[in-house]
């Protein structure tokens, strides 16, 4: 959907949507500043670019206007470089090189890719394989609304036996990765994006900014200067994505959302979405959507995709991770942790 315009100072106390960055599972608004802070209003800059198959928005504020443009350019450049390295669509990427060398030899990888692979393997183990990066072996699934594609049942059947996170070898000491069977591929879509967005936020911080928000494909990351108010992040209702359930205040941390309404297509009356169940090779039949909140990337990264597969069986995993969570189950039940219920505000 098109991005709404930014609200002027007099309208900041109006409904969230008036100044929202809208995408995926969340919408995020400029912080509302108290009158005492308004005398030295920060200069604000917002920009959107296509990245990782979605739209990534950055909103940043600084008392020094000269900081903003170079900082945003540096953040987008950092994220684009990491996305190019970790894309499973590009044969020239490191992930593509791992696929080309499957069954032949290990491939050297960067410390960033090593970190992402280790995160993914940790989620895979903790979820009993509900999250699995080797689901890329199935290939042929494409959820671009303009050019959707699904594999034939015979293709899924013939490749499903090669899917399994335990096959992936990640050698931390030698900084190498290896897939032991020809035809195996990785898909890091459920684990790399949030890490890449965090690296973008870290770049903004490294450029001297203290207040910024990044919104990309249902995931929102924020940081706030000590004297600044929190950002407001609207949480969509996965059962009716056109409306908001409420808003969260976010100073520093992550709001990560997964849903069957984000990247999907309809064929023969059935909706197919991008979260694949590694055990079946087809889109998961779990909840309509999952929203997680945490200060810790490792706590939420990949967990939403696993919960989309596990459904109610994900509740012990969520409690163990210590994150706040909201799950819209397929039967219409809306489940929340006590912390999420306490944080969710009316809009």
Coordinates of C-alpha atoms in Angstrom, one line a residue:
X1 CA 0.0 0.0 0.0
X2 CA 1.2 3.6 -0.5
X3 CA 2.9 5.2 2.4
X4 CA 0.8 7.8 4.2
X5 CA 2.3 11.3 4.6
X6 CA 4.0 12.5 7.7
X7 CA 1.9 14.3 10.2
X8 CA 2.7 17.9 11.1
X9 CA 3.5 18.8 14.8
X10 CA -0.1 19.9 15.5
X11 CA -1.5 16.5 14.3
X12 CA 0.9 14.2 16.2
X13 CA -1.7 13.4 18.8
X14 CA -4.2 12.2 16.2
X15 CA -4.7 8.6 15.2
X16 CA -1.7 6.5 14.6
X17 CA -2.3 6.2 10.8
X18 CA -1.9 9.9 10.2
X19 CA 1.9 9.6 10.6
X20 CA 2.4 6.0 10.0
X21 CA 5.0 3.9 8.2
X22 CA 2.7 1.0 7.1
X23 CA 3.9 -2.4 6.0
X24 CA 3.4 -6.0 6.8
X25 CA 2.3 -6.8 10.4
X26 CA 2.9 -3.3 11.9
X27 CA 2.6 0.4 11.3
X28 CA 4.9 2.8 13.1
X29 CA 4.5 6.5 13.9
X30 CA 6.8 9.4 14.7
X31 CA 7.1 9.8 18.5
X32 CA 4.8 12.4 20.1
X33 CA 6.9 15.0 21.8
X34 CA 6.0 16.9 24.9
X35 CA 5.8 20.7 24.7
X36 CA 9.0 21.0 26.7
X37 CA 10.9 19.3 24.0
X38 CA 9.3 21.1 21.1
X39 CA 11.4 24.2 21.5
X40 CA 14.4 22.4 19.9
X41 CA 12.6 20.1 17.5
X42 CA 14.8 17.6 15.8
X43 CA 15.0 17.6 12.0
X44 CA 13.4 14.5 10.6
X45 CA 14.0 12.4 7.5
X46 CA 12.2 9.4 6.1
X47 CA 13.0 7.3 3.1
X48 CA 11.8 4.0 1.6
X49 CA 13.6 1.6 -0.7
X50 CA 12.9 -1.8 -2.1
X51 CA 15.1 -4.4 -0.4
X52 CA 14.9 -8.1 0.3
X53 CA 11.7 -8.4 -1.8
X54 CA 9.8 -5.9 0.3
X55 CA 9.8 -2.2 1.1
X56 CA 12.1 -1.0 3.9
X57 CA 11.3 2.3 5.5
X58 CA 13.8 4.3 7.7
X59 CA 12.6 7.2 9.8
X60 CA 15.3 9.2 11.7
X61 CA 15.6 12.3 13.7
X62 CA 18.6 14.4 14.7
X63 CA 19.3 18.0 15.9
X64 CA 21.9 18.1 13.1
X65 CA 20.3 18.0 9.7
X66 CA 23.6 17.3 8.0
X67 CA 23.8 13.9 9.8
X68 CA 20.7 12.5 8.3
X69 CA 21.2 12.0 4.6
X70 CA 24.7 10.4 4.9
X71 CA 23.5 8.2 7.8
X72 CA 20.5 6.8 5.9
X73 CA 22.5 6.2 2.7
X74 CA 25.1 4.3 4.8
X75 CA 22.4 2.2 6.5
X76 CA 20.7 1.3 3.2
X77 CA 24.1 0.5 1.6
X78 CA 25.0 -1.8 4.5
X79 CA 21.6 -3.6 4.3
X80 CA 21.8 -4.0 0.5
X81 CA 25.3 -5.5 0.7
X82 CA 24.2 -8.1 3.3
X83 CA 21.0 -8.8 1.4
X84 CA 23.1 -9.5 -1.8
X85 CA 25.3 -11.9 0.2
X86 CA 22.4 -13.8 1.8
X87 CA 19.9 -14.0 -1.1
X88 CA 19.0 -17.5 -2.2
X89 CA 17.6 -16.1 -5.5
X90 CA 21.1 -15.0 -6.8
X91 CA 23.6 -17.6 -7.8
X92 CA 26.4 -15.1 -7.3
X93 CA 25.6 -14.7 -3.6
X94 CA 27.4 -16.6 -0.8
X95 CA 24.2 -18.5 -0.2
X96 CA 24.0 -19.3 -3.9
X97 CA 27.6 -20.5 -3.8
X98 CA 26.8 -22.9 -0.9
X99 CA 24.0 -24.4 -3.1
X100 CA 26.3 -24.7 -6.1
X101 CA 28.9 -26.5 -4.0
X102 CA 26.4 -28.8 -2.3
X103 CA 27.8 -32.3 -2.2
X104 CA 31.2 -31.1 -3.4
X105 CA 33.0 -28.9 -0.9
X106 CA 32.5 -26.4 1.9
X107 CA 32.3 -22.7 1.1
X108 CA 34.0 -19.9 3.0
X109 CA 31.5 -17.5 4.5
X110 CA 31.7 -14.0 6.2
X111 CA 31.3 -13.6 9.9
X112 CA 27.9 -12.0 9.3
X113 CA 26.6 -15.0 7.3
X114 CA 28.1 -17.3 9.9
X115 CA 26.1 -15.5 12.6
X116 CA 22.9 -15.8 10.7
X117 CA 23.4 -19.5 10.0
X118 CA 24.1 -20.2 13.7
X119 CA 21.0 -18.3 14.7
X120 CA 19.0 -20.4 12.2
X121 CA 20.4 -23.7 13.4
X122 CA 19.6 -22.7 17.0
X123 CA 16.0 -22.0 16.2
X124 CA 15.8 -25.2 14.2
X125 CA 17.0 -27.3 17.1
X126 CA 14.8 -25.5 19.7
X127 CA 11.7 -25.8 17.5
X128 CA 12.3 -29.5 16.6
X129 CA 12.7 -28.5 12.9
X130 CA 9.6 -26.4 12.6
X131 CA 12.0 -23.7 11.4
X132 CA 14.5 -25.1 8.8
X133 CA 16.7 -23.1 6.5
X134 CA 17.2 -26.1 4.2
X135 CA 13.6 -25.7 3.1
X136 CA 15.1 -23.8 0.2
X137 CA 15.9 -27.3 -1.3
X138 CA 12.2 -27.4 -2.3
X139 CA 12.7 -24.4 -4.6
X140 CA 10.1 -23.2 -7.1
X141 CA 7.9 -21.5 -4.6
X142 CA 7.5 -17.8 -5.4
X143 CA 5.0 -15.5 -3.6
X144 CA 5.3 -12.4 -5.7
X145 CA 1.7 -11.4 -6.3
X146 CA 2.5 -10.5 -9.9
X147 CA 4.3 -13.7 -10.7
X148 CA 3.3 -16.5 -8.2
X149 CA 4.7 -19.9 -8.7
X150 CA 4.3 -23.2 -6.9
X151 CA 6.1 -26.5 -7.4
X152 CA 4.3 -29.6 -8.7
X153 CA 3.4 -32.2 -6.0
X154 CA 5.9 -34.6 -7.6
X155 CA 8.7 -32.1 -7.2
X156 CA 7.9 -31.5 -3.5
X157 CA 7.7 -35.3 -2.9
X158 CA 11.1 -36.0 -4.6
X159 CA 12.9 -33.2 -2.7
X160 CA 11.4 -33.4 0.7
X161 CA 13.7 -36.1 1.9
X162 CA 16.7 -33.8 1.5
X163 CA 15.2 -31.1 3.7
X164 CA 16.6 -31.3 7.2
X165 CA 18.6 -28.8 9.3
X166 CA 20.8 -31.5 10.7
X167 CA 22.3 -31.9 7.2
X168 CA 23.8 -28.4 7.2
X169 CA 27.3 -28.2 8.4
X170 CA 28.4 -24.9 9.9
X171 CA 32.1 -24.8 10.8
X172 CA 32.7 -21.8 13.1
X173 CA 36.5 -22.4 13.5
X174 CA 37.1 -22.6 9.7
X175 CA 34.3 -20.1 8.9
X176 CA 32.8 -22.5 6.3
X177 CA 29.3 -23.9 5.5
X178 CA 28.5 -27.1 3.7
X179 CA 25.4 -28.9 2.3
X180 CA 26.2 -32.6 1.9
X181 CA 23.7 -33.5 -0.9
X182 CA 23.5 -32.3 -4.4
X183 CA 20.5 -30.2 -5.1
X184 CA 20.2 -28.9 -1.5
X185 CA 19.7 -25.1 -1.1
X186 CA 19.3 -22.7 1.8
X187 CA 16.5 -20.2 2.2
X188 CA 17.4 -17.6 4.9
X189 CA 14.2 -15.5 4.4
X190 CA 12.9 -16.3 7.9
X191 CA 16.2 -15.5 9.7
X192 CA 18.3 -13.1 7.7
X193 CA 16.0 -10.1 7.3
X194 CA 15.7 -9.1 11.0
X195 CA 19.5 -9.5 11.3
X196 CA 20.1 -7.3 8.3
X197 CA 17.6 -4.7 9.5
X198 CA 19.5 -4.6 12.8
X199 CA 22.7 -4.0 11.0
X200 CA 21.1 -1.1 9.3
X201 CA 20.0 0.3 12.7
X202 CA 23.6 -0.2 14.0
X203 CA 24.9 1.7 11.1
X204 CA 22.6 4.6 11.9
X205 CA 23.9 4.5 15.5
X206 CA 27.5 4.4 14.2
X207 CA 26.8 7.5 12.2
X208 CA 25.9 9.4 15.3
X209 CA 22.1 9.1 15.3
X210 CA 20.2 8.3 18.5
X211 CA 16.5 8.3 17.3
X212 CA 15.5 6.1 14.4
X213 CA 13.1 3.4 13.3
X214 CA 13.3 0.8 10.6
X215 CA 10.2 -1.0 9.3
X216 CA 10.6 -3.8 6.8
X217 CA 8.1 -6.5 5.8
X218 CA 6.3 -6.8 9.2
X219 CA 9.4 -6.2 11.3
X220 CA 10.0 -3.0 13.2
X221 CA 13.3 -2.0 15.0
X222 CA 13.7 1.2 17.0
X223 CA 16.1 3.2 19.1
X224 CA 15.4 6.4 21.0
X225 CA 17.6 9.2 22.4
X226 CA 17.4 9.3 26.2
X227 CA 15.3 12.4 26.4
X228 CA 13.0 11.4 23.4
X229 CA 9.6 9.8 23.8
X230 CA 9.1 6.2 22.5
X231 CA 8.0 5.3 19.0
X232 CA 4.4 4.0 18.6
X233 CA 4.0 0.8 16.7
X234 CA 0.5 -0.3 15.6
X235 CA -0.2 -4.0 15.6
X236 CA -2.4 -5.3 12.8
X237 CA -5.1 -7.9 13.5
X238 CA -3.9 -10.9 11.5
X239 CA -7.6 -12.0 11.1
X240 CA -8.5 -8.6 9.6
X241 CA -5.2 -7.1 8.4
X242 CA -6.9 -3.8 7.4
X243 CA -7.5 -2.9 11.1
X244 CA -5.3 -2.4 14.1
X245 CA -5.6 -4.3 17.3
X246 CA -3.7 -1.6 19.2
X247 CA -0.4 0.1 19.5
X248 CA 2.9 -0.6 21.4
X249 CA 5.3 2.0 22.7
X250 CA 8.9 1.0 21.7
X251 CA 12.0 2.8 22.8
X252 CA 14.6 0.2 21.9
X253 CA 14.0 -3.3 20.6
X254 CA 12.1 -5.4 18.0
X255 CA 8.5 -6.0 17.0
X256 CA 8.6 -9.0 14.7
X257 CA 5.5 -10.2 12.8
X258 CA 4.7 -13.2 10.6
X259 CA 1.4 -13.7 8.9
X260 CA -0.3 -15.7 6.2
X261 CA -1.6 -12.4 4.7
X262 CA 1.8 -10.8 3.9
X263 CA 3.4 -12.6 0.9
X264 CA 0.8 -14.9 -0.5
X265 CA -1.3 -15.7 -3.6
X266 CA -4.7 -17.4 -4.1
X267 CA -5.0 -20.4 -6.5
X268 CA -8.2 -22.5 -7.0
X269 CA -9.7 -20.8 -4.0
X270 CA -6.9 -21.6 -1.6
X271 CA -4.4 -19.1 -0.2
X272 CA -0.7 -20.0 -0.3
X273 CA 1.7 -18.0 1.9
X274 CA 5.4 -17.8 2.3
X275 CA 5.9 -19.7 5.6
X276 CA 6.7 -23.3 4.5
X277 CA 6.3 -26.2 6.8
X278 CA 9.5 -28.2 6.4
X279 CA 7.7 -31.5 7.1
X280 CA 5.2 -31.1 4.3
X281 CA 6.8 -28.8 1.8
X282 CA 3.6 -26.7 1.7
X283 CA 2.6 -23.5 3.4
X284 CA 2.0 -23.9 7.2
X285 CA -1.5 -24.5 8.4
X286 CA -1.0 -22.9 11.8
X287 CA -2.0 -19.4 12.9
X288 CA -3.0 -16.5 10.8
X289 CA -0.3 -14.4 12.4
X290 CA 2.2 -14.0 15.1
X291 CA 3.7 -10.8 16.7
X292 CA 6.7 -10.9 19.0
X293 CA 8.3 -8.2 21.1
X294 CA 11.7 -8.2 22.7
X295 CA 14.9 -6.2 23.3
X296 CA 16.9 -9.2 22.2
X297 CA 17.3 -10.1 18.5
X298 CA 18.2 -13.8 19.2
X299 CA 15.0 -14.2 21.3
X300 CA 12.6 -13.3 18.4
X301 CA 14.6 -14.1 15.2
X302 CA 13.0 -17.1 13.4
X303 CA 10.6 -17.7 16.3
X304 CA 7.7 -16.2 14.5
X305 CA 8.1 -18.5 11.5
X306 CA 8.5 -21.5 13.8
X307 CA 5.3 -20.5 15.6
X308 CA 3.4 -20.3 12.3
X309 CA 4.2 -23.9 11.8
X310 CA 3.7 -25.1 15.4
X311 CA 0.6 -23.3 16.3
X312 CA -0.4 -23.9 19.9
X313 CA 2.6 -26.2 20.3
X314 CA 4.7 -23.1 20.1
X315 CA 3.5 -21.7 23.4
X316 CA 6.2 -23.4 25.5
X317 CA 8.9 -22.2 23.1
X318 CA 7.6 -18.7 23.3
X319 CA 7.5 -18.8 27.1
X320 CA 11.0 -20.2 27.3
X321 CA 12.3 -17.4 25.0
X322 CA 10.8 -14.8 27.4
X323 CA 9.3 -12.6 24.7
X324 CA 5.9 -10.9 24.6
X325 CA 3.7 -12.5 22.0
X326 CA 0.4 -12.3 20.3
X327 CA -1.0 -15.2 18.2
X328 CA -4.1 -15.1 16.1
X329 CA -5.0 -18.8 15.8
X330 CA -6.8 -20.2 12.7
X331 CA -9.9 -21.0 14.7
X332 CA -10.3 -17.3 15.6
X333 CA -8.9 -17.3 19.1
X334 CA -6.6 -14.4 19.9
X335 CA -3.9 -15.4 22.4
X336 CA -1.5 -13.0 24.2
X337 CA 1.1 -13.2 26.9
X338 CA 0.2 -11.2 30.0
X339 CA 3.0 -8.7 29.1
X340 CA 1.7 -8.2 25.6
X341 CA -1.8 -7.6 26.9
X342 CA -0.5 -5.0 29.4
X343 CA 1.6 -3.2 26.7
X344 CA -1.1 -3.1 23.9
X345 CA -2.8 0.3 23.9
X346 CA -6.0 1.4 22.3
X347 CA -5.6 3.5 19.1

